[in-house]
mmCIF file of N, CA, C and O in Angstrom:
data_model
loop_
_atom_site.group_PDB
_atom_site.id
_atom_site.type_symbol
_atom_site.label_atom_id
_atom_site.label_comp_id
_atom_site.label_asym_id
_atom_site.label_seq_id
_atom_site.Cartn_x
_atom_site.Cartn_y
_atom_site.Cartn_z
ATOM 1 N N MET J 1 -190.430 4.503 146.089
ATOM 2 C CA MET J 1 -189.318 3.314 145.177
ATOM 3 C C MET J 1 -190.555 3.450 144.397
ATOM 4 O O MET J 1 -191.850 3.199 144.977
ATOM 5 N N ALA J 2 -190.492 3.502 143.096
ATOM 6 C CA ALA J 2 -191.535 3.473 142.297
ATOM 7 C C ALA J 2 -191.441 1.564 141.517
ATOM 8 O O ALA J 2 -190.598 1.590 141.013
ATOM 9 N N VAL J 3 -193.235 1.251 141.099
ATOM 10 C CA VAL J 3 -193.152 0.071 140.975
ATOM 11 C C VAL J 3 -193.600 0.253 139.316
ATOM 12 O O VAL J 3 -194.591 0.441 139.225
ATOM 13 N N GLU J 4 -192.580 -0.614 138.925
ATOM 14 C CA GLU J 4 -193.216 -0.621 136.859
ATOM 15 C C GLU J 4 -193.884 -2.354 137.018
ATOM 16 O O GLU J 4 -192.703 -3.090 137.102
ATOM 17 N N ILE J 5 -194.994 -2.922 136.599
ATOM 18 C CA ILE J 5 -195.335 -3.397 135.200
ATOM 19 C C ILE J 5 -195.080 -3.275 134.406
ATOM 20 O O ILE J 5 -195.235 -3.316 133.790
ATOM 21 N N VAL J 6 -194.777 -5.091 133.983
ATOM 22 C CA VAL J 6 -194.028 -4.872 132.850
ATOM 23 C C VAL J 6 -194.208 -6.455 132.737
ATOM 24 O O VAL J 6 -194.814 -7.595 133.035
ATOM 25 N N TYR J 7 -194.617 -6.569 130.475
ATOM 26 C CA TYR J 7 -194.931 -7.707 130.577
ATOM 27 C C TYR J 7 -193.974 -8.553 129.205
ATOM 28 O O TYR J 7 -193.064 -7.738 128.889
ATOM 29 N N ARG J 8 -193.649 -9.958 129.459
ATOM 30 C CA ARG J 8 -192.463 -10.609 128.402
ATOM 31 C C ARG J 8 -192.851 -11.204 127.438
ATOM 32 O O ARG J 8 -194.359 -11.896 127.680
ATOM 33 N N SER J 9 -192.808 -11.986 126.256
ATOM 34 C CA SER J 9 -193.397 -11.996 125.681
ATOM 35 C C SER J 9 -192.556 -13.604 125.685
ATOM 36 O O SER J 9 -191.788 -13.651 126.249
ATOM 37 N N SER J 10 -193.654 -14.522 126.124
ATOM 38 C CA SER J 10 -193.613 -15.266 126.003
ATOM 39 C C SER J 10 -192.483 -16.027 124.965
ATOM 40 O O SER J 10 -191.756 -17.411 125.218
ATOM 41 N N ARG J 11 -192.917 -15.470 123.225
ATOM 42 C CA ARG J 11 -191.390 -16.577 122.890
ATOM 43 C C ARG J 11 -190.001 -15.431 122.693
ATOM 44 O O ARG J 11 -189.840 -15.936 121.704
ATOM 45 N N ASP J 12 -190.470 -14.117 123.125
ATOM 46 C CA ASP J 12 -189.274 -13.422 123.324
ATOM 47 C C ASP J 12 -188.913 -13.338 124.915
ATOM 48 O O ASP J 12 -189.221 -11.489 124.478
ATOM 49 N N PRO J 13 -188.125 -13.729 124.962
ATOM 50 C CA PRO J 13 -188.513 -13.649 126.509
ATOM 51 C C PRO J 13 -187.457 -12.151 126.433
ATOM 52 O O PRO J 13 -187.537 -11.408 127.797
ATOM 53 N N GLU J 14 -186.415 -11.887 125.395
ATOM 54 C CA GLU J 14 -185.900 -10.435 126.069
ATOM 55 C C GLU J 14 -186.542 -9.386 125.743
ATOM 56 O O GLU J 14 -186.685 -8.863 126.330
ATOM 57 N N GLN J 15 -188.460 -8.788 124.956
ATOM 58 C CA GLN J 15 -188.418 -8.290 124.360
ATOM 59 C C GLN J 15 -189.347 -8.064 125.889
ATOM 60 O O GLN J 15 -190.414 -9.029 126.199
ATOM 61 N N LEU J 16 -189.919 -6.575 126.703
ATOM 62 C CA LEU J 16 -190.400 -6.551 127.602
ATOM 63 C C LEU J 16 -192.154 -5.214 126.588
ATOM 64 O O LEU J 16 -191.661 -4.528 126.108
ATOM 65 N N PHE J 17 -193.490 -5.846 127.650
ATOM 66 C CA PHE J 17 -194.227 -4.487 127.157
ATOM 67 C C PHE J 17 -194.158 -3.794 128.326
ATOM 68 O O PHE J 17 -194.326 -4.301 129.645
ATOM 69 N N MET J 18 -194.867 -2.359 128.513
ATOM 70 C CA MET J 18 -195.420 -1.974 128.616
ATOM 71 C C MET J 18 -197.500 -1.843 129.578
ATOM 72 O O MET J 18 -198.409 -2.175 130.488
ATOM 73 N N ASP J 19 -197.681 -2.976 128.057
ATOM 74 C CA ASP J 19 -198.811 -3.096 128.174
ATOM 75 C C ASP J 19 -199.337 -5.290 127.606
ATOM 76 O O ASP J 19 -198.103 -5.463 127.065
ATOM 77 N N LYS J 20 -200.196 -5.666 128.299
ATOM 78 C CA LYS J 20 -200.295 -7.138 128.434
ATOM 79 C C LYS J 20 -200.479 -7.129 126.799
ATOM 80 O O LYS J 20 -200.456 -8.420 126.715
ATOM 81 N N ALA J 21 -201.909 -6.320 126.002
ATOM 82 C CA ALA J 21 -202.470 -6.728 125.119
ATOM 83 C C ALA J 21 -201.866 -6.291 123.599
ATOM 84 O O ALA J 21 -201.160 -7.687 123.154
ATOM 85 N N GLU J 22 -200.198 -5.707 124.403
ATOM 86 C CA GLU J 22 -199.619 -5.624 123.048
ATOM 87 C C GLU J 22 -198.406 -6.818 123.371
ATOM 88 O O GLU J 22 -197.893 -7.310 122.276
ATOM 89 N N ALA J 23 -197.551 -7.579 124.373
ATOM 90 C CA ALA J 23 -197.038 -8.840 124.618
ATOM 91 C C ALA J 23 -197.597 -9.588 123.689
ATOM 92 O O ALA J 23 -197.252 -10.507 123.624
ATOM 93 N N ASP J 24 -199.295 -10.245 124.343
ATOM 94 C CA ASP J 24 -200.324 -10.588 123.902
ATOM 95 C C ASP J 24 -199.909 -10.734 121.886
ATOM 96 O O ASP J 24 -199.612 -11.924 121.265
ATOM 97 N N ARG J 25 -199.992 -9.211 121.822
ATOM 98 C CA ARG J 25 -199.774 -9.341 119.978
ATOM 99 C C ARG J 25 -198.738 -9.902 119.559
ATOM 100 O O ARG J 25 -198.636 -10.256 118.308
ATOM 101 N N HIS J 26 -197.597 -9.731 120.517
ATOM 102 C CA HIS J 26 -195.997 -9.165 119.879
ATOM 103 C C HIS J 26 -196.509 -11.606 119.796
ATOM 104 O O HIS J 26 -195.572 -12.157 119.232
ATOM 105 N N ASP J 27 -196.918 -12.391 121.112
ATOM 106 C CA ASP J 27 -196.171 -13.423 120.671
ATOM 107 C C ASP J 27 -197.248 -14.025 119.668
ATOM 108 O O ASP J 27 -196.863 -14.418 118.750
ATOM 109 N N LYS J 28 -198.505 -13.647 119.397
ATOM 110 C CA LYS J 28 -199.599 -13.979 118.143
ATOM 111 C C LYS J 28 -198.280 -13.557 117.161
ATOM 112 O O LYS J 28 -199.064 -14.630 116.251
ATOM 113 N N MET J 29 -198.248 -12.711 116.669
ATOM 114 C CA MET J 29 -197.016 -12.427 116.059
ATOM 115 C C MET J 29 -196.052 -13.591 115.886
ATOM 116 O O MET J 29 -195.546 -13.067 114.662
ATOM 117 N N LEU J 30 -195.638 -13.907 116.422
ATOM 118 C CA LEU J 30 -194.083 -14.810 116.685
ATOM 119 C C LEU J 30 -195.475 -15.960 116.365
ATOM 120 O O LEU J 30 -193.821 -16.459 115.624
ATOM 121 N N GLU J 31 -195.937 -16.052 116.585
ATOM 122 C CA GLU J 31 -196.007 -17.075 116.144
ATOM 123 C C GLU J 31 -196.278 -18.382 115.295
ATOM 124 O O GLU J 31 -197.145 -18.881 114.091
ATOM 125 N N LEU J 32 -197.313 -17.285 114.057
ATOM 126 C CA LEU J 32 -197.266 -16.917 113.578
ATOM 127 C C LEU J 32 -196.975 -17.095 112.570
ATOM 128 O O LEU J 32 -196.296 -17.841 111.139
ATOM 129 N N ALA J 33 -195.512 -16.564 112.798
ATOM 130 C CA ALA J 33 -194.349 -16.002 112.408
ATOM 131 C C ALA J 33 -193.201 -17.549 111.732
ATOM 132 O O ALA J 33 -193.150 -18.547 111.260
ATOM 133 N N GLU J 34 -193.745 -18.693 113.137
ATOM 134 C CA GLU J 34 -193.165 -19.318 113.121
ATOM 135 C C GLU J 34 -194.115 -19.994 112.556
ATOM 136 O O GLU J 34 -192.500 -21.437 111.438
ATOM 137 N N THR J 35 -195.336 -20.695 111.806
ATOM 138 C CA THR J 35 -196.165 -21.937 110.897
ATOM 139 C C THR J 35 -195.520 -21.091 109.852
ATOM 140 O O THR J 35 -195.475 -21.970 108.718
ATOM 141 N N LEU J 36 -195.196 -20.139 109.004
ATOM 142 C CA LEU J 36 -195.491 -19.586 108.202
ATOM 143 C C LEU J 36 -194.311 -20.134 107.886
ATOM 144 O O LEU J 36 -193.363 -20.101 106.600
ATOM 145 N N GLY J 37 -192.946 -19.583 108.705
ATOM 146 C CA GLY J 37 -191.823 -20.340 108.507
ATOM 147 C C GLY J 37 -191.904 -21.931 108.277
ATOM 148 O O GLY J 37 -190.754 -22.321 107.252
ATOM 149 N N GLU J 38 -191.883 -22.579 108.745
ATOM 150 C CA GLU J 38 -192.353 -23.499 108.850
ATOM 151 C C GLU J 38 -193.087 -24.409 106.955
ATOM 152 O O GLU J 38 -191.745 -25.267 106.221
ATOM 153 N N VAL J 39 -193.614 -23.570 107.177
ATOM 154 C CA VAL J 39 -194.663 -23.560 105.830
ATOM 155 C C VAL J 39 -193.338 -23.177 104.125
ATOM 156 O O VAL J 39 -193.533 -24.499 103.222
ATOM 157 N N LEU J 40 -192.723 -22.462 104.517
ATOM 158 C CA LEU J 40 -192.184 -21.058 104.047
ATOM 159 C C LEU J 40 -190.934 -22.804 103.480
ATOM 160 O O LEU J 40 -190.171 -23.025 102.143
ATOM 161 N N GLN J 41 -190.083 -23.372 104.444
ATOM 162 C CA GLN J 41 -189.193 -24.065 103.993
ATOM 163 C C GLN J 41 -189.402 -25.588 103.840
ATOM 164 O O GLN J 41 -188.879 -25.549 102.904
ATOM 165 N N GLN J 42 -191.109 -25.859 104.251
ATOM 166 C CA GLN J 42 -191.139 -27.033 103.660
ATOM 167 C C GLN J 42 -191.493 -26.836 101.806
ATOM 168 O O GLN J 42 -191.116 -27.805 100.873
ATOM 169 N N ALA J 43 -192.486 -25.981 101.052
ATOM 170 C CA ALA J 43 -192.602 -25.304 100.491
ATOM 171 C C ALA J 43 -190.213 -24.877 99.095
ATOM 172 O O ALA J 43 -191.224 -25.734 98.525
ATOM 173 N N VAL J 44 -190.712 -25.050 99.672
ATOM 174 C CA VAL J 44 -189.236 -23.927 99.181
ATOM 175 C C VAL J 44 -187.812 -24.339 99.839
ATOM 176 O O VAL J 44 -187.102 -23.259 100.379
ATOM 177 N N PRO J 45 -187.774 -25.288 100.414
ATOM 178 C CA PRO J 45 -186.601 -26.378 100.832
ATOM 179 C C PRO J 45 -184.747 -25.266 100.881
ATOM 180 O O PRO J 45 -184.420 -24.980 101.719
ATOM 181 N N GLU J 46 -184.660 -25.208 99.383
ATOM 182 C CA GLU J 46 -183.836 -23.936 99.312
ATOM 183 C C GLU J 46 -183.309 -22.584 100.024
ATOM 184 O O GLU J 46 -182.788 -22.117 100.156
ATOM 185 N N LEU J 47 -184.348 -22.579 100.299
ATOM 186 C CA LEU J 47 -184.621 -20.856 101.430
ATOM 187 C C LEU J 47 -184.175 -20.276 101.902
ATOM 188 O O LEU J 47 -183.758 -19.942 103.098
ATOM 189 N N GLY J 48 -183.749 -21.726 103.284
ATOM 190 C CA GLY J 48 -183.167 -22.307 103.950
ATOM 191 C C GLY J 48 -183.685 -20.933 105.072
ATOM 192 O O GLY J 48 -184.591 -20.546 105.011
ATOM 193 N N GLU J 49 -183.216 -21.214 107.097
ATOM 194 C CA GLU J 49 -183.905 -21.470 107.919
ATOM 195 C C GLU J 49 -183.572 -20.029 108.155
ATOM 196 O O GLU J 49 -184.971 -19.562 108.419
ATOM 197 N N LYS J 50 -183.171 -19.074 108.414
ATOM 198 C CA LYS J 50 -182.493 -18.136 108.439
ATOM 199 C C LYS J 50 -183.806 -17.059 107.449
ATOM 200 O O LYS J 50 -184.346 -15.872 107.802
ATOM 201 N N LEU J 51 -183.816 -17.464 105.708
ATOM 202 C CA LEU J 51 -183.795 -16.325 105.326
ATOM 203 C C LEU J 51 -185.156 -16.775 105.763
ATOM 204 O O LEU J 51 -186.503 -15.901 104.618
ATOM 205 N N ALA J 52 -185.881 -17.905 105.686
ATOM 206 C CA ALA J 52 -187.309 -18.312 106.106
ATOM 207 C C ALA J 52 -188.039 -17.604 107.212
ATOM 208 O O ALA J 52 -188.990 -16.843 106.761
ATOM 209 N N GLU J 53 -186.779 -16.966 108.669
ATOM 210 C CA GLU J 53 -188.183 -16.755 109.365
ATOM 211 C C GLU J 53 -187.930 -15.373 109.333
ATOM 212 O O GLU J 53 -189.000 -14.157 109.877
ATOM 213 N N GLU J 54 -186.901 -14.866 108.605
ATOM 214 C CA GLU J 54 -186.708 -13.499 107.927
ATOM 215 C C GLU J 54 -187.640 -13.102 107.763
ATOM 216 O O GLU J 54 -189.031 -11.790 107.369
ATOM 217 N N VAL J 55 -188.578 -14.165 106.910
ATOM 218 C CA VAL J 55 -189.710 -13.556 105.483
ATOM 219 C C VAL J 55 -190.286 -14.151 106.446
ATOM 220 O O VAL J 55 -191.825 -12.788 106.036
ATOM 221 N N SER J 56 -191.330 -15.253 107.033
ATOM 222 C CA SER J 56 -192.540 -15.017 106.991
ATOM 223 C C SER J 56 -192.572 -14.251 109.239
ATOM 224 O O SER J 56 -193.276 -13.545 108.913
ATOM 225 N N ILE J 57 -191.694 -13.569 109.326
ATOM 226 C CA ILE J 57 -191.435 -12.089 110.652
ATOM 227 C C ILE J 57 -191.790 -10.932 110.199
ATOM 228 O O ILE J 57 -192.604 -10.130 109.809
ATOM 229 N N TYR J 58 -191.323 -10.993 108.642
ATOM 230 C CA TYR J 58 -192.562 -9.694 107.867
ATOM 231 C C TYR J 58 -193.140 -10.166 107.349
ATOM 232 O O TYR J 58 -194.598 -8.628 107.249
ATOM 233 N N MET J 59 -193.542 -10.911 106.916
ATOM 234 C CA MET J 59 -195.172 -11.568 106.626
ATOM 235 C C MET J 59 -196.006 -11.036 107.382
ATOM 236 O O MET J 59 -197.351 -10.486 107.988
ATOM 237 N N ALA J 60 -195.576 -11.830 108.812
ATOM 238 C CA ALA J 60 -196.928 -12.136 110.205
ATOM 239 C C ALA J 60 -196.955 -10.668 110.880
ATOM 240 O O ALA J 60 -197.894 -10.102 110.665
ATOM 241 N N ARG J 61 -196.329 -9.535 110.186
ATOM 242 C CA ARG J 61 -195.961 -7.771 111.037
ATOM 243 C C ARG J 61 -196.705 -7.388 110.041
ATOM 244 O O ARG J 61 -197.704 -6.466 110.333
ATOM 245 N N HIS J 62 -196.608 -7.854 109.074
ATOM 246 C CA HIS J 62 -197.703 -6.987 107.351
ATOM 247 C C HIS J 62 -199.174 -7.658 107.344
ATOM 248 O O HIS J 62 -199.089 -8.150 106.299
ATOM 249 N N ARG J 63 -199.571 -8.454 108.092
ATOM 250 C CA ARG J 63 -200.286 -9.607 107.879
ATOM 251 C C ARG J 63 -201.668 -8.807 107.761
ATOM 252 O O ARG J 63 -202.260 -9.477 106.411
ATOM 253 N N ASP J 64 -201.822 -7.830 107.916
ATOM 254 C CA ASP J 64 -203.898 -6.937 107.357
ATOM 255 C C ASP J 64 -203.104 -6.646 105.951
ATOM 256 O O ASP J 64 -204.129 -6.582 105.500
ATOM 257 N N VAL J 65 -201.925 -6.432 105.373
ATOM 258 C CA VAL J 65 -201.600 -5.875 104.344
ATOM 259 C C VAL J 65 -201.709 -7.464 103.379
ATOM 260 O O VAL J 65 -202.391 -7.060 102.227
ATOM 261 N N PHE J 66 -200.769 -8.739 103.857
ATOM 262 C CA PHE J 66 -201.241 -9.569 103.027
ATOM 263 C C PHE J 66 -202.050 -9.634 103.059
ATOM 264 O O PHE J 66 -202.604 -10.279 101.776
ATOM 265 N N ALA J 67 -202.821 -10.179 104.250
ATOM 266 C CA ALA J 67 -204.825 -10.275 104.122
ATOM 267 C C ALA J 67 -204.996 -9.744 103.577
ATOM 268 O O ALA J 67 -205.810 -10.813 102.234
ATOM 269 N N LYS J 68 -205.363 -8.336 102.831
ATOM 270 C CA LYS J 68 -205.650 -8.114 102.072
ATOM 271 C C LYS J 68 -205.146 -8.668 100.136
ATOM 272 O O LYS J 68 -206.187 -8.491 99.289
ATOM 273 N N ALA J 69 -204.138 -8.159 100.526
ATOM 274 C CA ALA J 69 -203.885 -8.654 98.956
ATOM 275 C C ALA J 69 -203.955 -9.559 99.259
ATOM 276 O O ALA J 69 -204.627 -10.080 97.935
ATOM 277 N N PHE J 70 -204.105 -10.847 99.480
ATOM 278 C CA PHE J 70 -205.143 -12.592 99.118
ATOM 279 C C PHE J 70 -205.879 -11.540 98.735
ATOM 280 O O PHE J 70 -206.789 -12.745 98.292
ATOM 281 N N LYS J 71 -207.620 -11.998 99.775
ATOM 282 C CA LYS J 71 -208.413 -10.987 98.931
ATOM 283 C C LYS J 71 -208.766 -10.508 97.880
ATOM 284 O O LYS J 71 -209.258 -8.625 97.429
ATOM 285 N N SER J 72 -207.729 -10.246 97.232
ATOM 286 C CA SER J 72 -208.210 -9.918 95.218
ATOM 287 C C SER J 72 -208.081 -8.592 95.707
ATOM 288 O O SER J 72 -208.251 -7.679 95.124
ATOM 289 N N ASN J 73 -206.875 -7.858 96.799
ATOM 290 C CA ASN J 73 -206.462 -6.716 96.369
ATOM 291 C C ASN J 73 -204.541 -7.203 96.207
ATOM 292 O O ASN J 73 -203.969 -5.878 97.414
ATOM 293 N N PRO J 74 -204.450 -7.129 94.842
ATOM 294 C CA PRO J 74 -202.915 -6.747 95.536
ATOM 295 C C PRO J 74 -201.838 -5.737 94.830
ATOM 296 O O PRO J 74 -200.384 -5.260 95.757
ATOM 297 N N ASP J 75 -203.306 -4.707 94.533
ATOM 298 C CA ASP J 75 -201.779 -3.330 95.223
ATOM 299 C C ASP J 75 -202.179 -3.169 96.184
ATOM 300 O O ASP J 75 -200.689 -1.449 96.051
ATOM 301 N N VAL J 76 -202.912 -3.317 97.251
ATOM 302 C CA VAL J 76 -201.892 -3.242 98.701
ATOM 303 C C VAL J 76 -200.614 -3.067 98.688
ATOM 304 O O VAL J 76 -200.083 -2.507 100.058
ATOM 305 N N LEU J 77 -200.075 -3.994 98.160
ATOM 306 C CA LEU J 77 -198.487 -4.634 98.543
ATOM 307 C C LEU J 77 -197.083 -3.264 98.306
ATOM 308 O O LEU J 77 -197.029 -2.866 98.917
ATOM 309 N N SER J 78 -197.891 -2.517 97.408
ATOM 310 C CA SER J 78 -197.338 -1.810 97.466
ATOM 311 C C SER J 78 -196.875 -0.779 97.997
ATOM 312 O O SER J 78 -196.438 0.193 98.305
ATOM 313 N N SER J 79 -197.683 -0.316 99.470
ATOM 314 C CA SER J 79 -197.441 0.313 100.648
ATOM 315 C C SER J 79 -197.116 0.017 101.176
ATOM 316 O O SER J 79 -195.859 0.477 102.146
ATOM 317 N N LEU J 80 -196.142 -1.633 101.338
ATOM 318 C CA LEU J 80 -195.036 -1.268 101.531
ATOM 319 C C LEU J 80 -194.335 -1.537 101.155
ATOM 320 O O LEU J 80 -193.008 -1.706 101.700
ATOM 321 N N ALA J 81 -194.132 -1.463 99.514
ATOM 322 C CA ALA J 81 -192.846 -1.617 99.041
ATOM 323 C C ALA J 81 -192.321 0.033 99.591
ATOM 324 O O ALA J 81 -191.349 0.726 99.617
ATOM 325 N N GLU J 82 -193.235 0.988 99.568
ATOM 326 C CA GLU J 82 -193.467 2.061 99.395
ATOM 327 C C GLU J 82 -192.900 2.602 101.070
ATOM 328 O O GLU J 82 -192.018 3.461 100.750
ATOM 329 N N ASP J 83 -192.876 2.322 102.270
ATOM 330 C CA ASP J 83 -192.705 2.024 103.035
ATOM 331 C C ASP J 83 -190.825 1.870 103.387
ATOM 332 O O ASP J 83 -190.695 1.889 104.364
ATOM 333 N N HIS J 84 -190.822 1.276 102.143
ATOM 334 C CA HIS J 84 -189.434 0.149 102.627
ATOM 335 C C HIS J 84 -188.135 1.084 102.239
ATOM 336 O O HIS J 84 -187.522 1.355 102.994
ATOM 337 N N GLU J 85 -189.260 1.737 100.654
ATOM 338 C CA GLU J 85 -188.069 3.349 100.656
ATOM 339 C C GLU J 85 -188.438 3.605 101.123
ATOM 340 O O GLU J 85 -187.394 4.674 101.213
ATOM 341 N N GLU J 86 -188.839 4.218 102.252
ATOM 342 C CA GLU J 86 -188.614 4.968 102.917
ATOM 343 C C GLU J 86 -188.354 5.174 104.437
ATOM 344 O O GLU J 86 -187.180 6.400 104.636
ATOM 345 N N ALA J 87 -187.861 4.422 104.440
ATOM 346 C CA ALA J 87 -186.874 4.633 104.823
ATOM 347 C C ALA J 87 -185.591 3.564 105.325
ATOM 348 O O ALA J 87 -184.647 4.691 104.755
#
């Protein structure tokens, strides 16, 4: 019988990872998304909880691209649009 070590995300218990660092990154991404969602809902109350959650998770998953865009390089956002079109 083989034994496998798996790591579970504390914020997303359904998600299992083979690597602790990957599980930690996922938790941090979800933590950022949660905070972003709260800020977005406060800023735009009409946004709604579900849409705010979806937008915040998307932004958190692509935080590096958004960080570059916020640092005076908005052109990098076009890479997200291109990735979305390919999918």
